C-alpha positions as semicolon CSV with decimal commas, in nm:
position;residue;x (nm);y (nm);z (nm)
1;X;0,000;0,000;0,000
2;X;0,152;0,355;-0,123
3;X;0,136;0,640;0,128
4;X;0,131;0,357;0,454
5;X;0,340;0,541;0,745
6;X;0,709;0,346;0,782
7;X;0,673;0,092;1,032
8;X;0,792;0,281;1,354
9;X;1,165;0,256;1,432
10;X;1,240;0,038;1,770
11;X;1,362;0,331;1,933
12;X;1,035;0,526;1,911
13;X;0,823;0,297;2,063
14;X;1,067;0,308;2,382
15;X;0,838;0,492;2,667
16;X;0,969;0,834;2,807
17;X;1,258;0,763;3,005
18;X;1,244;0,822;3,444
19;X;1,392;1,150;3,586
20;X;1,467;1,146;3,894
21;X;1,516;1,542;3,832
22;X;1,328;1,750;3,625
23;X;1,506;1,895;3,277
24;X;1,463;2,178;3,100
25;X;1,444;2,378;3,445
26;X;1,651;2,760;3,331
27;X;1,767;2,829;3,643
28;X;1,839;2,537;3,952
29;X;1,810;2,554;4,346
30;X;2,197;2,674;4,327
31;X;2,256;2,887;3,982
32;X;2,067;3,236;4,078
33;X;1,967;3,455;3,734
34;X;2,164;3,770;3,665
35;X;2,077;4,052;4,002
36;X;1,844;4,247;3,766
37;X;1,629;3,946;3,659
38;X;1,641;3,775;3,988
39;X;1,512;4,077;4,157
40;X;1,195;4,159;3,881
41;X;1,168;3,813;3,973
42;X;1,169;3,790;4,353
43;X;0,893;4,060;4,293
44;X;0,727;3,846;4,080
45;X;0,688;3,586;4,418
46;X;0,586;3,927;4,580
47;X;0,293;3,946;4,402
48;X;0,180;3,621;4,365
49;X;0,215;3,591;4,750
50;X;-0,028;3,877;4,824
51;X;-0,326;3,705;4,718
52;X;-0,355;3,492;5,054
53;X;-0,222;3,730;5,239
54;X;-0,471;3,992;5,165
55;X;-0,754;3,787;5,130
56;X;-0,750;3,627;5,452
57;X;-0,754;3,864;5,653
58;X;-1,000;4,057;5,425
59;X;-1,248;3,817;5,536
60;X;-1,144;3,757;5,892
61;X;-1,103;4,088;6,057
62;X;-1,442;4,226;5,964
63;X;-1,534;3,925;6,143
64;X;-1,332;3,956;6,418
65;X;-1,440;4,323;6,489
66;X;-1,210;4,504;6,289
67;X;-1,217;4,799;6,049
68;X;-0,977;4,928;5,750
69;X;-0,687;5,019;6,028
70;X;-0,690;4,715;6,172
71;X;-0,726;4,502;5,863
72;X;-0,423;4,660;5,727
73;X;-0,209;4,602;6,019
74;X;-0,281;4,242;6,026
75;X;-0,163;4,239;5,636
76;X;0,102;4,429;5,706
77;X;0,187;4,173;5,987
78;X;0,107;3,866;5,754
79;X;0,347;4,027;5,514
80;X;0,620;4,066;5,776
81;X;0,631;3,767;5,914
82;X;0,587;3,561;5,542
83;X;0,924;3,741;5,493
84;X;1,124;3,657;5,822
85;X;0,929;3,267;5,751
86;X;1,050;3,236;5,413
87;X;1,428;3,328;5,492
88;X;1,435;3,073;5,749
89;X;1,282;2,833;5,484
90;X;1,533;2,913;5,239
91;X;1,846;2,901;5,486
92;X;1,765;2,718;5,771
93;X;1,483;2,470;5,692
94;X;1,445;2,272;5,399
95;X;1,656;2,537;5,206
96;X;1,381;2,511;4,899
97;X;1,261;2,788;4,722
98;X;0,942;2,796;4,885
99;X;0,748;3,071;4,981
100;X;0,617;3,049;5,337
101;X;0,311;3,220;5,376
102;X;-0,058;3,269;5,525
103;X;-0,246;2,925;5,509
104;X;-0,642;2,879;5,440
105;X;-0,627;2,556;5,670
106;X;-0,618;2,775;5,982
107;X;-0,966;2,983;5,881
108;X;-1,169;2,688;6,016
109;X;-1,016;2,705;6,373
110;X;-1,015;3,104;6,355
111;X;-1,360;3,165;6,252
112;X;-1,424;2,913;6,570
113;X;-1,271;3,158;6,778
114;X;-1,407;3,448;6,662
115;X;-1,803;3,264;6,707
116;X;-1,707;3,152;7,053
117;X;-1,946;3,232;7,359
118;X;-1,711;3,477;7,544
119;X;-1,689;3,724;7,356
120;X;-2,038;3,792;7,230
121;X;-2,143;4,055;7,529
122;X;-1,834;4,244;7,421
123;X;-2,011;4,565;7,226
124;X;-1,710;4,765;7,155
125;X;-1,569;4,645;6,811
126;X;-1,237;4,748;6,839
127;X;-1,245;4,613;7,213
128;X;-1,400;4,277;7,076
129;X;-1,128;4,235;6,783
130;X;-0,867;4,287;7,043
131;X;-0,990;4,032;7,241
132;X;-1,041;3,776;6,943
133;X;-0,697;3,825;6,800
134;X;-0,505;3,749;7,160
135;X;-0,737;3,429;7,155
136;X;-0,589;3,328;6,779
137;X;-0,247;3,389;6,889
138;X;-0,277;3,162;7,255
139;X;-0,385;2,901;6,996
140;X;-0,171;2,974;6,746
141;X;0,141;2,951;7,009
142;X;0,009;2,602;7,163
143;X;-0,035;2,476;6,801
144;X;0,305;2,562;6,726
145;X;0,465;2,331;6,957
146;X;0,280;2,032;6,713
147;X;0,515;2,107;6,460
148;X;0,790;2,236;6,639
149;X;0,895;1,875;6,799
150;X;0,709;1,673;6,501
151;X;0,972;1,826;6,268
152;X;1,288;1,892;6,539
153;X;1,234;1,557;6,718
154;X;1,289;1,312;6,372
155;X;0,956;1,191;6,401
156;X;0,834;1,331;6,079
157;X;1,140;1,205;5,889
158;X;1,049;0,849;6,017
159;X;0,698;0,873;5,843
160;X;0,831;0,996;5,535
161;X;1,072;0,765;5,487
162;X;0,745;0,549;5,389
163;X;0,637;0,737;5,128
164;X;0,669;0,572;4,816
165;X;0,614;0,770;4,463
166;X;0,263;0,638;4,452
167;X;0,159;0,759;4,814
168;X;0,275;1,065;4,701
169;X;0,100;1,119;4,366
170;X;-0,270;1,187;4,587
171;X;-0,127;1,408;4,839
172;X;0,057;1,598;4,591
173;X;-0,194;1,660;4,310
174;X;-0,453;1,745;4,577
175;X;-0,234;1,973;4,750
176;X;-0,245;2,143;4,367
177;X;-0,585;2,030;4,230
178;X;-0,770;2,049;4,566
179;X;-0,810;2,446;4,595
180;X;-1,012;2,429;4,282
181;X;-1,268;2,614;4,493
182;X;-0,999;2,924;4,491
183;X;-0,967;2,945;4,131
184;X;-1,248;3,008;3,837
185;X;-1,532;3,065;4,119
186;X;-1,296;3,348;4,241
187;X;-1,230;3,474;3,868
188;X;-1,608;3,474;3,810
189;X;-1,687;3,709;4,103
190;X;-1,545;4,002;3,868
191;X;-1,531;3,807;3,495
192;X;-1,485;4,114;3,308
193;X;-1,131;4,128;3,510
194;X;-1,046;3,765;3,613
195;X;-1,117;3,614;3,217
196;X;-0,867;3,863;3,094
197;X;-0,594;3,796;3,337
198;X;-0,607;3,379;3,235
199;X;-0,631;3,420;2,860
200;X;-0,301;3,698;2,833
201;X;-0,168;3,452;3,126
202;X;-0,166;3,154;2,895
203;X;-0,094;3,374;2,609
204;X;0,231;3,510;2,721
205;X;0,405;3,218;2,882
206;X;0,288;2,970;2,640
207;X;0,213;3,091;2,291
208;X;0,413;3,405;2,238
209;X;0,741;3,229;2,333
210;X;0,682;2,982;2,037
211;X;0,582;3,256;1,773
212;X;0,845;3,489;1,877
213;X;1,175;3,240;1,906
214;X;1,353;3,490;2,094
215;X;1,741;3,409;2,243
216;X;1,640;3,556;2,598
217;X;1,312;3,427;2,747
218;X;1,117;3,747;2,834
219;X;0,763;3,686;2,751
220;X;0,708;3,401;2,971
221;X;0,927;3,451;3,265
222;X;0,746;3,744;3,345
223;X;0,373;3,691;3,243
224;X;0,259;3,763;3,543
225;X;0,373;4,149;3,594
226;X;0,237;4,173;3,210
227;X;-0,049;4,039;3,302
228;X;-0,123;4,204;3,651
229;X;-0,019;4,505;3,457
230;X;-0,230;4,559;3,207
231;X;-0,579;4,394;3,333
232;X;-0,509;4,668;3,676
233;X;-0,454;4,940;3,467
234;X;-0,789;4,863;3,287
235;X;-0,943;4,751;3,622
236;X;-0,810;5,096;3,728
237;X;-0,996;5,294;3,435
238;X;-1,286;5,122;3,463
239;X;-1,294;5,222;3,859
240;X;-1,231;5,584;3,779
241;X;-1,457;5,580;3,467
242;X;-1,731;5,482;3,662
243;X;-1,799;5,149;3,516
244;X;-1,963;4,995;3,874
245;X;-2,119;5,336;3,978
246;X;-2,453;5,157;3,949
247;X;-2,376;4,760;4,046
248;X;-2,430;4,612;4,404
249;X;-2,169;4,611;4,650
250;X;-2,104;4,255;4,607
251;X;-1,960;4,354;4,219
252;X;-1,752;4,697;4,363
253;X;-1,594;4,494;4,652
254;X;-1,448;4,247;4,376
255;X;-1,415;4,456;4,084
256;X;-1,287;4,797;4,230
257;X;-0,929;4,843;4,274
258;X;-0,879;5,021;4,627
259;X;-1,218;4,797;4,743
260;X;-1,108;4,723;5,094
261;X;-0,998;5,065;5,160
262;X;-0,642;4,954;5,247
263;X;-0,436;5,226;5,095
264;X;-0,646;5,532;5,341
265;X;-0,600;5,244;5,650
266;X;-0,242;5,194;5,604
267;X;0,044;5,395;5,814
268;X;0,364;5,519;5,634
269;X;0,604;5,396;5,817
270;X;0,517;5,090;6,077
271;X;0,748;4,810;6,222
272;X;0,516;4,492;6,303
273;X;0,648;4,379;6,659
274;X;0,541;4,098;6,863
275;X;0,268;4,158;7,174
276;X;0,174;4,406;6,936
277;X;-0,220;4,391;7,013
278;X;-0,173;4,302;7,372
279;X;-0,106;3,963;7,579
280;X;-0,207;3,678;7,432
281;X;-0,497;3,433;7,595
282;X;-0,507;3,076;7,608
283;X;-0,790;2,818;7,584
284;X;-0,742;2,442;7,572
285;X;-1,024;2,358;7,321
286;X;-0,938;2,645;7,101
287;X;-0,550;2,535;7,133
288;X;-0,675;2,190;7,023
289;X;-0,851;2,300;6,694
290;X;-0,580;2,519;6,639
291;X;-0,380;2,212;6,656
292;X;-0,559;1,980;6,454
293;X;-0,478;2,273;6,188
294;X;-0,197;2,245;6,223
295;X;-0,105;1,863;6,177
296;X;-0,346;1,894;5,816
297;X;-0,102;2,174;5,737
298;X;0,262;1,955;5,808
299;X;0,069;1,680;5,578
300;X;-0,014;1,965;5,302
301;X;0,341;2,090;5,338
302;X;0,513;1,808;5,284
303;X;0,309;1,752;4,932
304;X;0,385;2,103;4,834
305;X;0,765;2,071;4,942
306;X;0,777;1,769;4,678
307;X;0,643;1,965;4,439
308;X;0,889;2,273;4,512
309;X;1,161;2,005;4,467
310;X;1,068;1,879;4,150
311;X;0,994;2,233;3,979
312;X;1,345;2,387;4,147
313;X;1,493;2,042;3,984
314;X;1,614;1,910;4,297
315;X;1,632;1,569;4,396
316;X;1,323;1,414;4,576
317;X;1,378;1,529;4,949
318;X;1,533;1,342;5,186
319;X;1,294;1,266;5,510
320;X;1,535;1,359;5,726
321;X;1,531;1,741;5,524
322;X;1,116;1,745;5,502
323;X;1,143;1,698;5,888
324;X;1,346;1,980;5,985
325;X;1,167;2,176;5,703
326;X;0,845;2,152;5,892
327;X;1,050;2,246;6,236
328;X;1,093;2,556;6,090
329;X;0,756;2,622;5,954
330;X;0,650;2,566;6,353
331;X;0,853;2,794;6,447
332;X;0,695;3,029;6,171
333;X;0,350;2,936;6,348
334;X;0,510;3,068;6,628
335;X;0,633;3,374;6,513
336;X;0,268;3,470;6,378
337;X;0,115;3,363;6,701
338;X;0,363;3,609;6,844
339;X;0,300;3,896;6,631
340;X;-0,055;3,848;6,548
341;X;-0,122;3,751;6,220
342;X;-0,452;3,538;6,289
343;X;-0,363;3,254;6,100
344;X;-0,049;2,983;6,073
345;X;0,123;2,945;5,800
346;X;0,236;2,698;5,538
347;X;0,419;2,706;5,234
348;X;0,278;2,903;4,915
349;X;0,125;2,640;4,668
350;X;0,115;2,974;4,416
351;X;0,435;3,010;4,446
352;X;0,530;2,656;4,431
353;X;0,301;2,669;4,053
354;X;0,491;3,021;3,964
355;X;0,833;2,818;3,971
356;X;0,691;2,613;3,691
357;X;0,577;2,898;3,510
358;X;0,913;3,073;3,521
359;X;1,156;2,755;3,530
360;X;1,303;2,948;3,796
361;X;1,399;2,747;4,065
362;X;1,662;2,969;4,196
363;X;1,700;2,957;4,589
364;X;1,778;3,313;4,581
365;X;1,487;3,453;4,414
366;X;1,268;3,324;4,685
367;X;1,475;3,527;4,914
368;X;1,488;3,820;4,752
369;X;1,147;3,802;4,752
370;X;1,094;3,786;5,105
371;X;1,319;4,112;5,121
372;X;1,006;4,234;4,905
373;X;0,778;4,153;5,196
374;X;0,936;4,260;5,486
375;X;0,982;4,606;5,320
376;X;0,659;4,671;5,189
377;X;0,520;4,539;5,507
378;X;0,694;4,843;5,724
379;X;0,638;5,063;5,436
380;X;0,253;5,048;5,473
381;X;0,135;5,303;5,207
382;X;0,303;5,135;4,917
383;X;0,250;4,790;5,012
384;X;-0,132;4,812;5,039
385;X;-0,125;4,998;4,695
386;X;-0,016;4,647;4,558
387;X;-0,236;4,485;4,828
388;X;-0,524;4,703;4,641
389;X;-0,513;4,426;4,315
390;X;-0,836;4,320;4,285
391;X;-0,928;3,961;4,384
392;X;-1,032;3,844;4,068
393;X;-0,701;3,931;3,945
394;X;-0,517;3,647;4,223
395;X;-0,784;3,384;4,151
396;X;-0,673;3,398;3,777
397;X;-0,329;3,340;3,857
398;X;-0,417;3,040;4,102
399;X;-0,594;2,870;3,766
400;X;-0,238;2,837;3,645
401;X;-0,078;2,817;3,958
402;X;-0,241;2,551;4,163
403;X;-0,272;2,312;3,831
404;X;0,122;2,336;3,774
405;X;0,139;2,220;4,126
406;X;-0,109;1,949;4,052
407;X;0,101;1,854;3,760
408;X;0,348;1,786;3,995
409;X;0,219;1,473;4,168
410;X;0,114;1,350;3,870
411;X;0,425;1,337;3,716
412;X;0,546;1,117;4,024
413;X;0,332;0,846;3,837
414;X;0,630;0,804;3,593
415;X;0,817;0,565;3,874
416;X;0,500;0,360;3,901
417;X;0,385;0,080;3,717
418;X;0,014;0,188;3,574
419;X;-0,031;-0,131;3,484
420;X;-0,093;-0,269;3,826
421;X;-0,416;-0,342;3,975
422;X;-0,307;-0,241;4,358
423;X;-0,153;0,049;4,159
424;X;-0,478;0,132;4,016
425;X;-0,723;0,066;4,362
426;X;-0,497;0,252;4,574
427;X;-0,425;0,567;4,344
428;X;-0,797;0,628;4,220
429;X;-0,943;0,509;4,569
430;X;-0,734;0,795;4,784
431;X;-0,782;1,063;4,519
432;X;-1,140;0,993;4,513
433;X;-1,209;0,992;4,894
434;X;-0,946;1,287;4,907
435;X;-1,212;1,495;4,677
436;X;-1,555;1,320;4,844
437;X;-1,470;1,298;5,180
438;X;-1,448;1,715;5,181
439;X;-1,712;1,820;4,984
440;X;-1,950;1,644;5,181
441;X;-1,752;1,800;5,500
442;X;-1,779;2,152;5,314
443;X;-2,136;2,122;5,186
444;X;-2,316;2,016;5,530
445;X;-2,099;2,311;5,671
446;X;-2,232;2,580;5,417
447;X;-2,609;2,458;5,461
448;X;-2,620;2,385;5,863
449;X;-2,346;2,672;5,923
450;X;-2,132;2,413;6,116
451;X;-1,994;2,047;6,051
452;X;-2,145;1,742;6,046
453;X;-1,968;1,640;6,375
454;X;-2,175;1,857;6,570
455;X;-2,127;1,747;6,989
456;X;-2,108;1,945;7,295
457;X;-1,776;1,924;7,268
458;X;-1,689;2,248;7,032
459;X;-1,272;2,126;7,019
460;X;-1,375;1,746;6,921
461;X;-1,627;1,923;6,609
462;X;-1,350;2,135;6,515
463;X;-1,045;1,923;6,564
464;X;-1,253;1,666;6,286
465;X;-1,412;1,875;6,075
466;X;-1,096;2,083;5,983
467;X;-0,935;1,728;5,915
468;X;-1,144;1,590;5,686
469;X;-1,200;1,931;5,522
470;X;-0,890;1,927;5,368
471;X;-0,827;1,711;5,048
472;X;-0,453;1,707;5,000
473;X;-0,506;1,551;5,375
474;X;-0,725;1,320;5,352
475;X;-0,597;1,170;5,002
476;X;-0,232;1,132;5,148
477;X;-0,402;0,939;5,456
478;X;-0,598;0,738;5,261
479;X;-0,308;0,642;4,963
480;X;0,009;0,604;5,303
481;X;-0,214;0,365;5,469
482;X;-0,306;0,153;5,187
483;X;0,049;0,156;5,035
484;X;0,198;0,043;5,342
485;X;-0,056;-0,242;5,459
486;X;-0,157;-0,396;5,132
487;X;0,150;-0,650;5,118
488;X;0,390;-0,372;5,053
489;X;0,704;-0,660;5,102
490;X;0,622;-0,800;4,804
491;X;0,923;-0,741;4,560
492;X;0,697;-0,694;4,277
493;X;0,482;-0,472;4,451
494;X;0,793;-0,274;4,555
495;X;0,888;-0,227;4,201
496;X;0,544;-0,112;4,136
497;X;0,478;0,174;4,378
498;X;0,854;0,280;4,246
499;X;0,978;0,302;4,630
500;X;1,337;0,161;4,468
501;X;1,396;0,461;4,236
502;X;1,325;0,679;4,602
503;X;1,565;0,390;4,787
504;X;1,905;0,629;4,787
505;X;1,700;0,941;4,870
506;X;1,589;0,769;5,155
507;X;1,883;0,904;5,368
508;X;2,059;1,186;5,285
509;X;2,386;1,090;5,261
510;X;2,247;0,805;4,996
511;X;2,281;1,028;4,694
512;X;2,588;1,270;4,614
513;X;2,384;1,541;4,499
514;X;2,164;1,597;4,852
515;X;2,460;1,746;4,979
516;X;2,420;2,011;4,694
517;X;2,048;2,089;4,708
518;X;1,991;2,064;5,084
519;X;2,316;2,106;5,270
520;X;2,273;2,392;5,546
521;X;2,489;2,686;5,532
522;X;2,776;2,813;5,699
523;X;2,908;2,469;5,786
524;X;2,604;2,408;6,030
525;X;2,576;2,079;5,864
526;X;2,842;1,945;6,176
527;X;2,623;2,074;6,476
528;X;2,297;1,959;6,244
529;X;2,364;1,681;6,089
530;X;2,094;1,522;5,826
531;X;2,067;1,146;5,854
């Protein structure tokens, strides 16, 4: 038969060979971009960061009491203490570039604080969101401690160490693919502004890059200031032109740029310092909740550290690294139960996606981005002009964001063997109870107004509903136990949930290049050493 395709070459029908690091990464953990890229860059992270950080609080202060002064000390505070987190990260902790910042896992517990008993006969609002806030940070402090001696003590690094590729492909991709709920309902609160933002996001990083062929990449490391750029500018004339003169309130509060009236509440010149709103106050079932927060967060950590790794082109991390990681992201807790921040933190899944985006995984960028944060957080009046971006604007960028993060876990699925039946149970049993278990947790809670665990007890309700709220949580539960009681000794079985491509990265000294990716700086490595 003329015009029949060549019978394929033996070489082509080979499947994609296994990295154990991911190619075609621009810029490593160690090789920092030239100072004036790295720091357009670093602002870059900025910006992406701000999103959580503004909209938390946003929707907690007014809550808690709180008006524009308030709210824009507590982002301010968020701010400064994402900074100080995020250089400890990057130095002291798992030395990733991750971004450590404000984490939607802690609302839950928070909002329980701020609809406890006590302090409904206070009538003073400024009074009651004083009150409130010490209450978040006596949690926060106590909740700390959880991670703290989880991370410090080993005992992290000796669950870790049985995570095999396919345990981690659930908690991963949920960690991404789970906030779904932040993304295109957030863009559709403003459309006219969020649309835009996702269509010149995709065009710039992905198609302008292949019509242009230029030697430097421009386009797509920076599509997100192009982006941001032009949509606020139009956001901006379509504020000052009058555009939502006439809509509800619901419409200006999304689609207005200074909506939250952040720039008029923000000082000049302010240093965040701990104590800041007073003493903090302690209460054992709040502490608890708090807590249970706390331990979903370490588990949601860990999936987004992998996927940091992977995108920075690291090796997998060792356990014994993930462990003291999350040390240091209790002692970040810490520091914002200290200052006041009203939630914990955890790292950035954004920022984990925007290191795909850029193929920047340059350690250094990270940190110069926290320099970003800590001064725009004491220089209040420019900071909360960015802080002013629109919502819609942030929900765009987490459509790219969180699915490059997503992407991640999936592409663990390339040490597996697909072909497997236990394979095939355990990875579409845990990613389907991961994105079940939740929405049934999160739809009773919307309808009733509180969980389906509903006893006397408020610490038990919260301490289970904020657990099996969270996806990335209860995926990774469901996909570790399963891996490691359905006869996991089997040596087939070991081949097929790929734990012998993650056998040297077990320990750290089992691969060369650890020491490169994850060593700890000024020869602490001898008073610290990783096992």
């Amino acid at each position: 038969m003329a015009g029949a395709a060549p019978p394929p070459k033996q070489d082509e029908l080979v499947p994609h060979p296994v990295k154990d690091q991911l190619p075609n990464i621009s810029f490593c953990i160690t090789s920092p971009p030239p100072w004036p890229e790295a720091i357009l860059l670093g602002f870059q992270h900025y910006l992406v960061m701000l999103g959580t950080a503004v909209i938390i609080p946003t929707a907690l202060v007014p809550q808690m009491g709180g008006g524009n002064d308030e709210k824009a000390r507590v982002i301010q505070t968020l701010l400064f203490v994402a900074g100080i987190n995020t250089l400890f990260q990057t130095y002291f902790g798992t030395r990733l570039p991750a971004v450590i910042g404000g984490s939607y896992t802690f609302v839950m517990p928070t909002i329980s604080i701020i609809l406890a008993g006590r302090y409904s006969d206070i009538v003073d609002p400024h009074e009651k969101f004083l009150h409130i806030m010490r209450g978040t940070q006596g949690a926060l402090i106590v909740a700390s401690t959880l991670q703290i001696i989880i991370g410090f003590s080993g005992l992290w690094r000796n669950v870790t160490r049985y995570l095999s590729p396919l345990s981690a492909v659930p908690l991963v991709a949920l960690a991404g693919f789970g906030l779904y709920e932040l993304g295109f309902p957030g863009v559709a609160k403003c459309v006219e502004i969020g649309l835009p933002v996702i269509i010149l996001l995709v065009l710039f990083s992905q198609y302008i890059p292949h019509a242009i062929h230029s030697d430097r990449p421009v386009f797509d490391r920076f599509a997100v200031i192009f982006s941001i750029v032009i949509v606020w500018l139009y956001a901006y004339f379509l504020t000052i032109g009058g555009a939502y003169k006439h809509s509800p309130p619901k419409t200006q509060t999304h689609c207005l740029t200074d909506r939250s009236g952040l720039v008029g509440g923000a000082p000049w010149i302010r240093v965040p310092y701990p104590f800041q709103w007073g003493a903090p106050t302690f209460d054992a079932g709040e502490a608890f909740a708090m807590m249970a927060a706390s331990f979903v967060a370490l588990v949601e950590s860990t999936g987004t550290f992998m996927a940091v790794a992977r995108y920075a082109s690291a090796t997998p991390v060792p356990p014994s690294v993930l462990s003291r990681g999350i040390g240091w992201q209790g002692i970040g807790i810490l520091l914002g139960g200290l200052f006041g921040t009203s939630i914990g933190s955890s790292v950035s899944v954004e920022n984990a996606g925007l290191l795909a985006l850029t193929r920047v995984g340059s350690r250094r960028v990270v940190q110069i981005s926290a320099g970003f944060m800590i001064f725009f957080s004491i220089l209040g009046k420019f900071g909360a002009v960015f802080a002013s971006i629109p919502a819609p604007i942030f929900a765009a960028l987490y459509c790219l964001f969180f699915a490059y993060v997503g992407a991640a876990g999936l592409s663990f699925l390339q040490f597996c063997n697909l072909n497997s039946f236990r394979t095939k149970f355990i990875l579409g049993f845990s990613v389907f109870m991961g994105l079940s278990v939740p929405q049934y947790f999160n739809e009773y809670t919307s309808v009733a107004g509180y969980g389906p665990v509903h006893t006397g007890a408020r610490w038990f309700n919260d301490i289970i509903n904020v657990i099996f709220s969270s996806k990335p949580f209860v995926a990774g539960f469901v996909a570790f136990f399963l891996d490691n009681t359905l006869h996991r000794h089997d040596s087939t079985v070991r081949k097929d949930r790929g734990s012998h491509w993650w056998q040297k990265f077990r320990s750290f000294k089992g691969d060369a290049r650890s020491e490169e990716f994850y060593a700890l700086p000024y020869n602490l490595n001898k008073f610290f050493p990783s096992v």
